[in-house]
mmCIF file with all atom_site columns, C-alpha atoms in Angstrom:
data_model
loop_
_atom_site.group_PDB
_atom_site.id
_atom_site.type_symbol
_atom_site.label_atom_id
_atom_site.label_alt_id
_atom_site.label_comp_id
_atom_site.label_asym_id
_atom_site.label_entity_id
_atom_site.label_seq_id
_atom_site.pdbx_PDB_ins_code
_atom_site.Cartn_x
_atom_site.Cartn_y
_atom_site.Cartn_z
_atom_site.occupancy
_atom_site.B_iso_or_equiv
_atom_site.pdbx_formal_charge
_atom_site.auth_seq_id
_atom_site.auth_comp_id
_atom_site.auth_asym_id
_atom_site.auth_atom_id
_atom_site.pdbx_PDB_model_num
ATOM 1   C CA . UNK A 1 1   ? 5.843   -3.116  37.296 1.00 92.00 ? 437 UNK A CA 1
ATOM 2   C CA . UNK A 1 2   ? 7.611   0.028   38.700 1.00 93.00 ? 438 UNK A CA 1
ATOM 3   C CA . UNK A 1 3   ? 5.688   2.131   36.364 1.00 93.00 ? 439 UNK A CA 1
ATOM 4   C CA . UNK A 1 4   ? 2.452   0.945   37.167 1.00 96.00 ? 440 UNK A CA 1
ATOM 5   C CA . UNK A 1 5   ? 3.325   1.476   40.929 1.00 96.00 ? 441 UNK A CA 1
ATOM 6   C CA . UNK A 1 6   ? 4.274   5.232   40.157 1.00 96.00 ? 442 UNK A CA 1
ATOM 7   C CA . UNK A 1 7   ? 1.024   5.764   38.523 1.00 97.00 ? 443 UNK A CA 1
ATOM 8   C CA . UNK A 1 8   ? -1.488  3.665   40.574 1.00 97.00 ? 444 UNK A CA 1
ATOM 9   C CA . UNK A 1 9   ? 0.207   3.985   44.199 1.00 94.00 ? 445 UNK A CA 1
ATOM 10  C CA . UNK A 1 10  ? -3.117  3.089   45.979 1.00 95.00 ? 446 UNK A CA 1
ATOM 11  C CA . UNK A 1 11  ? -3.087  -0.610  45.157 1.00 97.00 ? 447 UNK A CA 1
ATOM 12  C CA . UNK A 1 12  ? -3.599  -3.264  47.673 1.00 97.00 ? 448 UNK A CA 1
ATOM 13  C CA . UNK A 1 13  ? -1.222  -5.798  48.677 1.00 97.00 ? 449 UNK A CA 1
ATOM 14  C CA . UNK A 1 14  ? -3.458  -8.433  46.688 1.00 98.00 ? 450 UNK A CA 1
ATOM 15  C CA . UNK A 1 15  ? -3.484  -6.374  43.577 1.00 98.00 ? 451 UNK A CA 1
ATOM 16  C CA . UNK A 1 16  ? 0.042   -6.090  43.600 1.00 98.00 ? 452 UNK A CA 1
ATOM 17  C CA . UNK A 1 17  ? 0.679   -9.399  44.048 1.00 98.00 ? 453 UNK A CA 1
ATOM 18  C CA . UNK A 1 18  ? -1.561  -10.604 41.349 1.00 98.00 ? 454 UNK A CA 1
ATOM 19  C CA . UNK A 1 19  ? -0.048  -7.801  38.938 1.00 98.00 ? 455 UNK A CA 1
ATOM 20  C CA . UNK A 1 20  ? 3.614   -9.266  39.634 1.00 97.00 ? 456 UNK A CA 1
ATOM 21  C CA . UNK A 1 21  ? 2.146   -12.646 38.743 1.00 97.00 ? 457 UNK A CA 1
ATOM 22  C CA . UNK A 1 22  ? 1.070   -11.781 35.372 1.00 96.00 ? 458 UNK A CA 1
ATOM 23  C CA . UNK A 1 23  ? 4.231   -11.406 33.411 1.00 95.00 ? 459 UNK A CA 1
ATOM 24  C CA . UNK A 1 24  ? 5.608   -15.087 34.087 1.00 95.00 ? 460 UNK A CA 1
ATOM 25  C CA . UNK A 1 25  ? 2.183   -16.465 33.600 1.00 95.00 ? 461 UNK A CA 1
ATOM 26  C CA . UNK A 1 26  ? 2.320   -14.687 30.153 1.00 94.00 ? 462 UNK A CA 1
ATOM 27  C CA . UNK A 1 27  ? 5.909   -15.749 29.417 1.00 93.00 ? 463 UNK A CA 1
ATOM 28  C CA . UNK A 1 28  ? 4.953   -19.174 29.843 1.00 93.00 ? 464 UNK A CA 1
ATOM 29  C CA . UNK A 1 29  ? 1.965   -19.266 27.882 1.00 91.00 ? 465 UNK A CA 1
ATOM 30  C CA . UNK A 1 30  ? 3.065   -16.866 25.140 1.00 87.00 ? 466 UNK A CA 1
ATOM 31  C CA . UNK A 1 31  ? 5.928   -19.393 24.596 1.00 85.00 ? 467 UNK A CA 1
ATOM 32  C CA . UNK A 1 32  ? 3.447   -21.935 23.698 1.00 87.00 ? 468 UNK A CA 1
ATOM 33  C CA . UNK A 1 33  ? 0.684   -19.676 22.255 1.00 85.00 ? 469 UNK A CA 1
ATOM 34  C CA . UNK A 1 34  ? 1.975   -16.378 20.829 1.00 81.00 ? 470 UNK A CA 1
ATOM 35  C CA . UNK A 1 35  ? -0.525  -13.726 21.819 1.00 84.00 ? 471 UNK A CA 1
ATOM 36  C CA . UNK A 1 36  ? 2.239   -10.954 22.612 1.00 85.00 ? 472 UNK A CA 1
ATOM 37  C CA . UNK A 1 37  ? 5.024   -10.244 20.311 1.00 81.00 ? 473 UNK A CA 1
ATOM 38  C CA . UNK A 1 38  ? 8.410   -11.476 21.633 1.00 79.00 ? 474 UNK A CA 1
ATOM 39  C CA . UNK A 1 39  ? 9.596   -8.036  21.621 1.00 78.00 ? 475 UNK A CA 1
ATOM 40  C CA . UNK A 1 40  ? 6.608   -6.566  23.403 1.00 82.00 ? 476 UNK A CA 1
ATOM 41  C CA . UNK A 1 41  ? 7.044   -8.952  26.349 1.00 87.00 ? 477 UNK A CA 1
ATOM 42  C CA . UNK A 1 42  ? 10.058  -6.738  27.362 1.00 89.00 ? 478 UNK A CA 1
ATOM 43  C CA . UNK A 1 43  ? 8.006   -3.821  27.916 1.00 93.00 ? 479 UNK A CA 1
ATOM 44  C CA . UNK A 1 44  ? 4.791   -6.269  29.229 1.00 95.00 ? 480 UNK A CA 1
ATOM 45  C CA . UNK A 1 45  ? 3.918   -3.784  32.059 1.00 96.00 ? 481 UNK A CA 1
ATOM 46  C CA . UNK A 1 46  ? 4.088   -0.359  30.053 1.00 96.00 ? 482 UNK A CA 1
ATOM 47  C CA . UNK A 1 47  ? 2.794   -1.629  26.849 1.00 95.00 ? 483 UNK A CA 1
ATOM 48  C CA . UNK A 1 48  ? -0.263  -4.008  28.049 1.00 96.00 ? 484 UNK A CA 1
ATOM 49  C CA . UNK A 1 49  ? -0.715  -3.468  31.917 1.00 97.00 ? 485 UNK A CA 1
ATOM 50  C CA . UNK A 1 50  ? -0.335  0.174   31.916 1.00 97.00 ? 486 UNK A CA 1
ATOM 51  C CA . UNK A 1 51  ? -1.920  0.843   28.671 1.00 97.00 ? 487 UNK A CA 1
ATOM 52  C CA . UNK A 1 52  ? -5.053  -1.259  29.930 1.00 98.00 ? 488 UNK A CA 1
ATOM 53  C CA . UNK A 1 53  ? -4.942  0.857   33.140 1.00 98.00 ? 489 UNK A CA 1
ATOM 54  C CA . UNK A 1 54  ? -5.510  4.058   30.986 1.00 98.00 ? 490 UNK A CA 1
ATOM 55  C CA . UNK A 1 55  ? -9.063  3.240   31.310 1.00 98.00 ? 491 UNK A CA 1
ATOM 56  C CA . UNK A 1 56  ? -9.163  3.739   35.045 1.00 97.00 ? 492 UNK A CA 1
ATOM 57  C CA . UNK A 1 57  ? -7.709  7.096   34.588 1.00 97.00 ? 493 UNK A CA 1
ATOM 58  C CA . UNK A 1 58  ? -10.890 8.155   32.874 1.00 97.00 ? 494 UNK A CA 1
ATOM 59  C CA . UNK A 1 59  ? -13.322 6.010   34.656 1.00 96.00 ? 495 UNK A CA 1
ATOM 60  C CA . UNK A 1 60  ? -13.929 4.170   38.088 1.00 95.00 ? 496 UNK A CA 1
ATOM 61  C CA . UNK A 1 61  ? -16.155 1.178   37.671 1.00 94.00 ? 497 UNK A CA 1
ATOM 62  C CA . UNK A 1 62  ? -18.643 0.798   39.993 1.00 90.00 ? 498 UNK A CA 1
ATOM 63  C CA . UNK A 1 63  ? -19.690 -2.396  42.265 1.00 90.00 ? 499 UNK A CA 1
ATOM 64  C CA . UNK A 1 64  ? -21.980 -4.453  39.941 1.00 90.00 ? 500 UNK A CA 1
ATOM 65  C CA . UNK A 1 65  ? -21.092 -2.910  36.687 1.00 94.00 ? 501 UNK A CA 1
ATOM 66  C CA . UNK A 1 66  ? -20.793 -5.425  33.821 1.00 96.00 ? 502 UNK A CA 1
ATOM 67  C CA . UNK A 1 67  ? -18.171 -4.650  31.402 1.00 97.00 ? 503 UNK A CA 1
ATOM 68  C CA . UNK A 1 68  ? -17.480 -6.569  27.749 1.00 98.00 ? 504 UNK A CA 1
ATOM 69  C CA . UNK A 1 69  ? -13.924 -6.922  26.637 1.00 98.00 ? 505 UNK A CA 1
ATOM 70  C CA . UNK A 1 70  ? -14.451 -7.324  22.773 1.00 97.00 ? 506 UNK A CA 1
ATOM 71  C CA . UNK A 1 71  ? -11.523 -8.907  20.758 1.00 95.00 ? 507 UNK A CA 1
ATOM 72  C CA . UNK A 1 72  ? -9.549  -9.371  24.240 1.00 95.00 ? 508 UNK A CA 1
ATOM 73  C CA . UNK A 1 73  ? -6.818  -11.189 22.417 1.00 92.00 ? 509 UNK A CA 1
ATOM 74  C CA . UNK A 1 74  ? -4.842  -12.647 25.398 1.00 92.00 ? 510 UNK A CA 1
ATOM 75  C CA . UNK A 1 75  ? -6.989  -10.797 27.775 1.00 96.00 ? 511 UNK A CA 1
ATOM 76  C CA . UNK A 1 76  ? -6.190  -6.783  27.412 1.00 96.00 ? 512 UNK A CA 1
ATOM 77  C CA . UNK A 1 77  ? -7.656  -4.727  28.728 1.00 98.00 ? 513 UNK A CA 1
ATOM 78  C CA . UNK A 1 78  ? -9.748  -6.971  30.594 1.00 98.00 ? 514 UNK A CA 1
ATOM 79  C CA . UNK A 1 79  ? -7.720  -8.988  32.865 1.00 98.00 ? 515 UNK A CA 1
ATOM 80  C CA . UNK A 1 80  ? -5.782  -5.948  34.363 1.00 98.00 ? 516 UNK A CA 1
ATOM 81  C CA . UNK A 1 81  ? -8.917  -4.130  34.883 1.00 98.00 ? 517 UNK A CA 1
ATOM 82  C CA . UNK A 1 82  ? -10.388 -7.015  36.511 1.00 98.00 ? 518 UNK A CA 1
ATOM 83  C CA . UNK A 1 83  ? -7.549  -6.978  38.990 1.00 98.00 ? 519 UNK A CA 1
ATOM 84  C CA . UNK A 1 84  ? -7.935  -3.321  39.538 1.00 98.00 ? 520 UNK A CA 1
ATOM 85  C CA . UNK A 1 85  ? -11.795 -3.335  39.932 1.00 98.00 ? 521 UNK A CA 1
ATOM 86  C CA . UNK A 1 86  ? -12.646 -6.673  41.711 1.00 97.00 ? 522 UNK A CA 1
ATOM 87  C CA . UNK A 1 87  ? -16.332 -5.673  42.323 1.00 96.00 ? 523 UNK A CA 1
ATOM 88  C CA . UNK A 1 88  ? -16.897 -5.388  38.733 1.00 97.00 ? 524 UNK A CA 1
ATOM 89  C CA . UNK A 1 89  ? -17.585 -8.099  36.556 1.00 97.00 ? 525 UNK A CA 1
ATOM 90  C CA . UNK A 1 90  ? -15.522 -8.613  32.950 1.00 98.00 ? 526 UNK A CA 1
ATOM 91  C CA . UNK A 1 91  ? -16.456 -10.950 30.276 1.00 98.00 ? 527 UNK A CA 1
ATOM 92  C CA . UNK A 1 92  ? -13.989 -11.412 27.634 1.00 98.00 ? 528 UNK A CA 1
ATOM 93  C CA . UNK A 1 93  ? -14.640 -12.544 24.088 1.00 97.00 ? 529 UNK A CA 1
ATOM 94  C CA . UNK A 1 94  ? -12.659 -13.349 21.096 1.00 96.00 ? 530 UNK A CA 1
ATOM 95  C CA . UNK A 1 95  ? -13.258 -14.962 17.895 1.00 95.00 ? 531 UNK A CA 1
ATOM 96  C CA . UNK A 1 96  ? -9.893  -17.046 18.075 1.00 95.00 ? 532 UNK A CA 1
ATOM 97  C CA . UNK A 1 97  ? -9.982  -20.025 20.340 1.00 95.00 ? 533 UNK A CA 1
ATOM 98  C CA . UNK A 1 98  ? -6.439  -20.274 21.215 1.00 95.00 ? 534 UNK A CA 1
ATOM 99  C CA . UNK A 1 99  ? -6.278  -16.799 22.489 1.00 94.00 ? 535 UNK A CA 1
ATOM 100 C CA . UNK A 1 100 ? -9.255  -17.538 24.782 1.00 96.00 ? 536 UNK A CA 1
ATOM 101 C CA . UNK A 1 101 ? -7.202  -20.595 26.037 1.00 96.00 ? 537 UNK A CA 1
ATOM 102 C CA . UNK A 1 102 ? -4.485  -18.230 27.192 1.00 96.00 ? 538 UNK A CA 1
ATOM 103 C CA . UNK A 1 103 ? -7.222  -16.068 28.956 1.00 96.00 ? 539 UNK A CA 1
ATOM 104 C CA . UNK A 1 104 ? -8.558  -19.084 30.467 1.00 97.00 ? 540 UNK A CA 1
ATOM 105 C CA . UNK A 1 105 ? -5.338  -20.399 31.832 1.00 96.00 ? 541 UNK A CA 1
ATOM 106 C CA . UNK A 1 106 ? -4.392  -17.032 33.205 1.00 97.00 ? 542 UNK A CA 1
ATOM 107 C CA . UNK A 1 107 ? -7.831  -16.350 34.747 1.00 98.00 ? 543 UNK A CA 1
ATOM 108 C CA . UNK A 1 108 ? -7.595  -19.760 36.540 1.00 97.00 ? 544 UNK A CA 1
ATOM 109 C CA . UNK A 1 109 ? -4.100  -19.260 37.431 1.00 97.00 ? 545 UNK A CA 1
ATOM 110 C CA . UNK A 1 110 ? -4.826  -16.202 39.093 1.00 98.00 ? 546 UNK A CA 1
ATOM 111 C CA . UNK A 1 111 ? -8.358  -17.480 40.508 1.00 98.00 ? 547 UNK A CA 1
ATOM 112 C CA . UNK A 1 112 ? -9.980  -14.202 39.239 1.00 98.00 ? 548 UNK A CA 1
ATOM 113 C CA . UNK A 1 113 ? -13.554 -14.687 40.301 1.00 97.00 ? 549 UNK A CA 1
ATOM 114 C CA . UNK A 1 114 ? -14.830 -11.566 38.541 1.00 98.00 ? 550 UNK A CA 1
ATOM 115 C CA . UNK A 1 115 ? -14.080 -12.545 35.039 1.00 98.00 ? 551 UNK A CA 1
ATOM 116 C CA . UNK A 1 116 ? -15.617 -15.055 32.577 1.00 98.00 ? 552 UNK A CA 1
ATOM 117 C CA . UNK A 1 117 ? -14.622 -15.584 29.114 1.00 98.00 ? 553 UNK A CA 1
ATOM 118 C CA . UNK A 1 118 ? -15.754 -17.442 25.751 1.00 97.00 ? 554 UNK A CA 1
ATOM 119 C CA . UNK A 1 119 ? -15.060 -17.826 22.204 1.00 97.00 ? 555 UNK A CA 1
ATOM 120 C CA . UNK A 1 120 ? -17.264 -15.673 20.155 1.00 95.00 ? 556 UNK A CA 1
ATOM 121 C CA . UNK A 1 121 ? -17.526 -13.232 17.485 1.00 94.00 ? 557 UNK A CA 1
ATOM 122 C CA . UNK A 1 122 ? -18.759 -9.753  18.796 1.00 93.00 ? 558 UNK A CA 1
ATOM 123 C CA . UNK A 1 123 ? -21.740 -9.580  16.344 1.00 93.00 ? 559 UNK A CA 1
ATOM 124 C CA . UNK A 1 124 ? -23.084 -13.079 17.654 1.00 94.00 ? 560 UNK A CA 1
ATOM 125 C CA . UNK A 1 125 ? -22.764 -12.130 21.253 1.00 95.00 ? 561 UNK A CA 1
ATOM 126 C CA . UNK A 1 126 ? -26.430 -11.359 22.820 1.00 94.00 ? 562 UNK A CA 1
ATOM 127 C CA . UNK A 1 127 ? -26.110 -10.324 26.418 1.00 95.00 ? 563 UNK A CA 1
ATOM 128 C CA . UNK A 1 128 ? -26.069 -6.873  28.050 1.00 95.00 ? 564 UNK A CA 1
ATOM 129 C CA . UNK A 1 129 ? -23.426 -4.708  29.692 1.00 96.00 ? 565 UNK A CA 1
ATOM 130 C CA . UNK A 1 130 ? -23.148 -1.273  31.078 1.00 95.00 ? 566 UNK A CA 1
ATOM 131 C CA . UNK A 1 131 ? -19.762 -0.716  29.155 1.00 96.00 ? 567 UNK A CA 1
ATOM 132 C CA . UNK A 1 132 ? -17.699 -2.325  26.379 1.00 97.00 ? 568 UNK A CA 1
ATOM 133 C CA . UNK A 1 133 ? -13.965 -1.983  26.166 1.00 97.00 ? 569 UNK A CA 1
ATOM 134 C CA . UNK A 1 134 ? -11.413 -2.701  23.477 1.00 96.00 ? 570 UNK A CA 1
ATOM 135 C CA . UNK A 1 135 ? -8.049  -2.281  22.426 1.00 93.00 ? 571 UNK A CA 1
ATOM 136 C CA . UNK A 1 136 ? -6.882  -1.597  18.688 1.00 77.00 ? 572 UNK A CA 1
ATOM 137 C CA . UNK A 1 137 ? -10.049 -3.166  17.556 1.00 76.00 ? 573 UNK A CA 1
ATOM 138 C CA . UNK A 1 138 ? -11.283 -2.315  13.786 1.00 81.00 ? 574 UNK A CA 1
ATOM 139 C CA . UNK A 1 139 ? -12.870 0.770   12.523 1.00 88.00 ? 575 UNK A CA 1
ATOM 140 C CA . UNK A 1 140 ? -15.274 2.275   15.317 1.00 91.00 ? 576 UNK A CA 1
ATOM 141 C CA . UNK A 1 141 ? -18.351 2.320   13.051 1.00 89.00 ? 577 UNK A CA 1
ATOM 142 C CA . UNK A 1 142 ? -18.182 -1.115  12.149 1.00 91.00 ? 578 UNK A CA 1
ATOM 143 C CA . UNK A 1 143 ? -17.074 -2.312  15.966 1.00 91.00 ? 579 UNK A CA 1
ATOM 144 C CA . UNK A 1 144 ? -20.501 -0.208  16.976 1.00 91.00 ? 580 UNK A CA 1
ATOM 145 C CA . UNK A 1 145 ? -22.611 -1.826  14.395 1.00 91.00 ? 581 UNK A CA 1
ATOM 146 C CA . UNK A 1 146 ? -21.293 -5.318  16.116 1.00 93.00 ? 582 UNK A CA 1
ATOM 147 C CA . UNK A 1 147 ? -22.233 -4.298  19.498 1.00 95.00 ? 583 UNK A CA 1
ATOM 148 C CA . UNK A 1 148 ? -24.605 -1.448  19.921 1.00 91.00 ? 584 UNK A CA 1
ATOM 149 C CA . UNK A 1 149 ? -27.458 -4.114  20.900 1.00 92.00 ? 585 UNK A CA 1
ATOM 150 C CA . UNK A 1 150 ? -25.252 -5.112  23.998 1.00 94.00 ? 586 UNK A CA 1
ATOM 151 C CA . UNK A 1 151 ? -25.850 -2.321  26.298 1.00 93.00 ? 587 UNK A CA 1
ATOM 152 C CA . UNK A 1 152 ? -27.989 -2.268  29.561 1.00 88.00 ? 588 UNK A CA 1
ATOM 153 C CA . UNK A 1 153 ? -29.251 0.988   30.499 1.00 74.00 ? 589 UNK A CA 1
ATOM 154 C CA . UNK A 1 154 ? -30.005 -0.046  34.314 1.00 66.00 ? 590 UNK A CA 1
ATOM 155 C CA . UNK A 1 155 ? -28.016 0.990   37.128 1.00 56.00 ? 591 UNK A CA 1
ATOM 156 C CA . UNK A 1 156 ? -25.562 3.221   34.946 1.00 58.00 ? 592 UNK A CA 1
ATOM 157 C CA . UNK A 1 157 ? -22.525 4.222   37.057 1.00 66.00 ? 593 UNK A CA 1
ATOM 158 C CA . UNK A 1 158 ? -20.045 7.000   36.814 1.00 73.00 ? 594 UNK A CA 1
ATOM 159 C CA . UNK A 1 159 ? -20.836 7.425   32.938 1.00 88.00 ? 595 UNK A CA 1
ATOM 160 C CA . UNK A 1 160 ? -23.698 6.497   30.771 1.00 91.00 ? 596 UNK A CA 1
ATOM 161 C CA . UNK A 1 161 ? -23.622 3.183   29.362 1.00 92.00 ? 597 UNK A CA 1
ATOM 162 C CA . UNK A 1 162 ? -21.096 3.235   26.180 1.00 94.00 ? 598 UNK A CA 1
ATOM 163 C CA . UNK A 1 163 ? -17.943 2.151   24.377 1.00 96.00 ? 599 UNK A CA 1
ATOM 164 C CA . UNK A 1 164 ? -14.448 3.069   25.939 1.00 97.00 ? 600 UNK A CA 1
ATOM 165 C CA . UNK A 1 165 ? -11.763 2.210   22.945 1.00 96.00 ? 601 UNK A CA 1
ATOM 166 C CA . UNK A 1 166 ? -7.996  2.299   23.502 1.00 97.00 ? 602 UNK A CA 1
ATOM 167 C CA . UNK A 1 167 ? -6.610  3.393   20.068 1.00 95.00 ? 603 UNK A CA 1
ATOM 168 C CA . UNK A 1 168 ? -3.825  4.918   18.320 1.00 92.00 ? 604 UNK A CA 1
ATOM 169 C CA . UNK A 1 169 ? -2.895  7.553   15.620 1.00 88.00 ? 605 UNK A CA 1
ATOM 170 C CA . UNK A 1 170 ? -5.040  9.952   13.942 1.00 89.00 ? 606 UNK A CA 1
ATOM 171 C CA . UNK A 1 171 ? -8.808  9.334   14.781 1.00 91.00 ? 607 UNK A CA 1
ATOM 172 C CA . UNK A 1 172 ? -10.318 12.520  12.940 1.00 88.00 ? 608 UNK A CA 1
ATOM 173 C CA . UNK A 1 173 ? -11.698 10.721  10.136 1.00 89.00 ? 609 UNK A CA 1
ATOM 174 C CA . UNK A 1 174 ? -12.807 7.769   12.109 1.00 89.00 ? 610 UNK A CA 1
ATOM 175 C CA . UNK A 1 175 ? -15.048 9.437   14.716 1.00 91.00 ? 611 UNK A CA 1
ATOM 176 C CA . UNK A 1 176 ? -16.038 12.508  11.996 1.00 88.00 ? 612 UNK A CA 1
ATOM 177 C CA . UNK A 1 177 ? -19.833 12.966  12.749 1.00 85.00 ? 613 UNK A CA 1
ATOM 178 C CA . UNK A 1 178 ? -20.188 10.983  15.689 1.00 90.00 ? 614 UNK A CA 1
ATOM 179 C CA . UNK A 1 179 ? -21.902 12.765  18.136 1.00 85.00 ? 615 UNK A CA 1
ATOM 180 C CA . UNK A 1 180 ? -20.686 13.164  21.942 1.00 90.00 ? 616 UNK A CA 1
ATOM 181 C CA . UNK A 1 181 ? -17.392 11.219  21.100 1.00 93.00 ? 617 UNK A CA 1
ATOM 182 C CA . UNK A 1 182 ? -14.894 12.037  23.621 1.00 94.00 ? 618 UNK A CA 1
ATOM 183 C CA . UNK A 1 183 ? -11.229 11.758  22.854 1.00 95.00 ? 619 UNK A CA 1
ATOM 184 C CA . UNK A 1 184 ? -8.595  11.675  25.448 1.00 96.00 ? 620 UNK A CA 1
ATOM 185 C CA . UNK A 1 185 ? -4.913  11.768  24.802 1.00 96.00 ? 621 UNK A CA 1
ATOM 186 C CA . UNK A 1 186 ? -2.906  9.236   27.031 1.00 97.00 ? 622 UNK A CA 1
ATOM 187 C CA . UNK A 1 187 ? 0.149   11.294  27.142 1.00 97.00 ? 623 UNK A CA 1
ATOM 188 C CA . UNK A 1 188 ? -1.779  13.448  29.392 1.00 96.00 ? 624 UNK A CA 1
ATOM 189 C CA . UNK A 1 189 ? -2.037  10.377  31.799 1.00 96.00 ? 625 UNK A CA 1
ATOM 190 C CA . UNK A 1 190 ? 1.452   8.694   31.277 1.00 98.00 ? 626 UNK A CA 1
ATOM 191 C CA . UNK A 1 191 ? 4.689   10.552  30.313 1.00 97.00 ? 627 UNK A CA 1
ATOM 192 C CA . UNK A 1 192 ? 6.269   7.562   28.548 1.00 97.00 ? 628 UNK A CA 1
ATOM 193 C CA . UNK A 1 193 ? 7.152   7.904   24.592 1.00 96.00 ? 629 UNK A CA 1
ATOM 194 C CA . UNK A 1 194 ? 4.708   4.625   23.994 1.00 96.00 ? 630 UNK A CA 1
ATOM 195 C CA . UNK A 1 195 ? 1.752   6.774   24.733 1.00 97.00 ? 631 UNK A CA 1
ATOM 196 C CA . UNK A 1 196 ? 2.435   9.762   22.945 1.00 96.00 ? 632 UNK A CA 1
ATOM 197 C CA . UNK A 1 197 ? 0.169   8.870   19.904 1.00 95.00 ? 633 UNK A CA 1
ATOM 198 C CA . UNK A 1 198 ? -2.080  6.560   21.990 1.00 96.00 ? 634 UNK A CA 1
ATOM 199 C CA . UNK A 1 199 ? -5.709  7.806   22.858 1.00 96.00 ? 635 UNK A CA 1
ATOM 200 C CA . UNK A 1 200 ? -8.876  6.582   24.689 1.00 97.00 ? 636 UNK A CA 1
ATOM 201 C CA . UNK A 1 201 ? -12.343 7.167   23.112 1.00 96.00 ? 637 UNK A CA 1
ATOM 202 C CA . UNK A 1 202 ? -15.308 7.200   24.958 1.00 96.00 ? 638 UNK A CA 1
ATOM 203 C CA . UNK A 1 203 ? -18.581 7.290   22.972 1.00 95.00 ? 639 UNK A CA 1
ATOM 204 C CA . UNK A 1 204 ? -22.124 7.106   25.025 1.00 93.00 ? 640 UNK A CA 1
ATOM 205 C CA . UNK A 1 205 ? -24.659 4.402   23.737 1.00 91.00 ? 641 UNK A CA 1
ATOM 206 C CA . UNK A 1 206 ? -27.109 7.108   22.831 1.00 89.00 ? 642 UNK A CA 1
ATOM 207 C CA . UNK A 1 207 ? -24.471 8.476   20.081 1.00 86.00 ? 643 UNK A CA 1
ATOM 208 C CA . UNK A 1 208 ? -25.699 5.750   17.612 1.00 79.00 ? 644 UNK A CA 1
ATOM 209 C CA . UNK A 1 209 ? -29.081 4.450   17.132 1.00 66.00 ? 645 UNK A CA 1
ATOM 210 C CA . UNK A 1 210 ? -29.790 0.749   18.057 1.00 56.00 ? 646 UNK A CA 1
ATOM 211 C CA . UNK A 1 211 ? -30.890 -1.424  14.996 1.00 49.00 ? 647 UNK A CA 1
#
């Protein structure tokens, strides 16, 4: 938690309280439904909360922004971002029901009013959003093919509607030929070794044509 406070020192008392409540809630539910590796729980705030917060170093979501978190797993990056941006709305989807059960329990325990969720495959989801976020999801072209019809271009915020993905490793081949793809190295934001190979990718909606 100290790492989060080091990089985000303007958090409100409410945000700090909610973030402190996250780990014990995940420990409780992770013992029943494994959504985070046992080893990774030892680095919960660095590997999951701070990693999710990397998106906030790139963009500040505005009041009324609607964000879709695809393949949310146990709720990342959506739940930490919802705590950070209480005036934006986050919809979390995953195809695996037990993962959405954990999301439901965490959201209800924290009484997060700006989060909704459902078990659903990305390619079946029809609603519209300003931004689509993801963490360690499949190849971007496939992912974009599932979700490129989910953008609303009304009321665009700090950046044009688009995808914001947290990824790792060498992305040169994956994003070759994709116009306007912007890649940020997370070690420019955070000094911890975990972030040395981690990246954030932003691709505006107009980079790929709709079907």
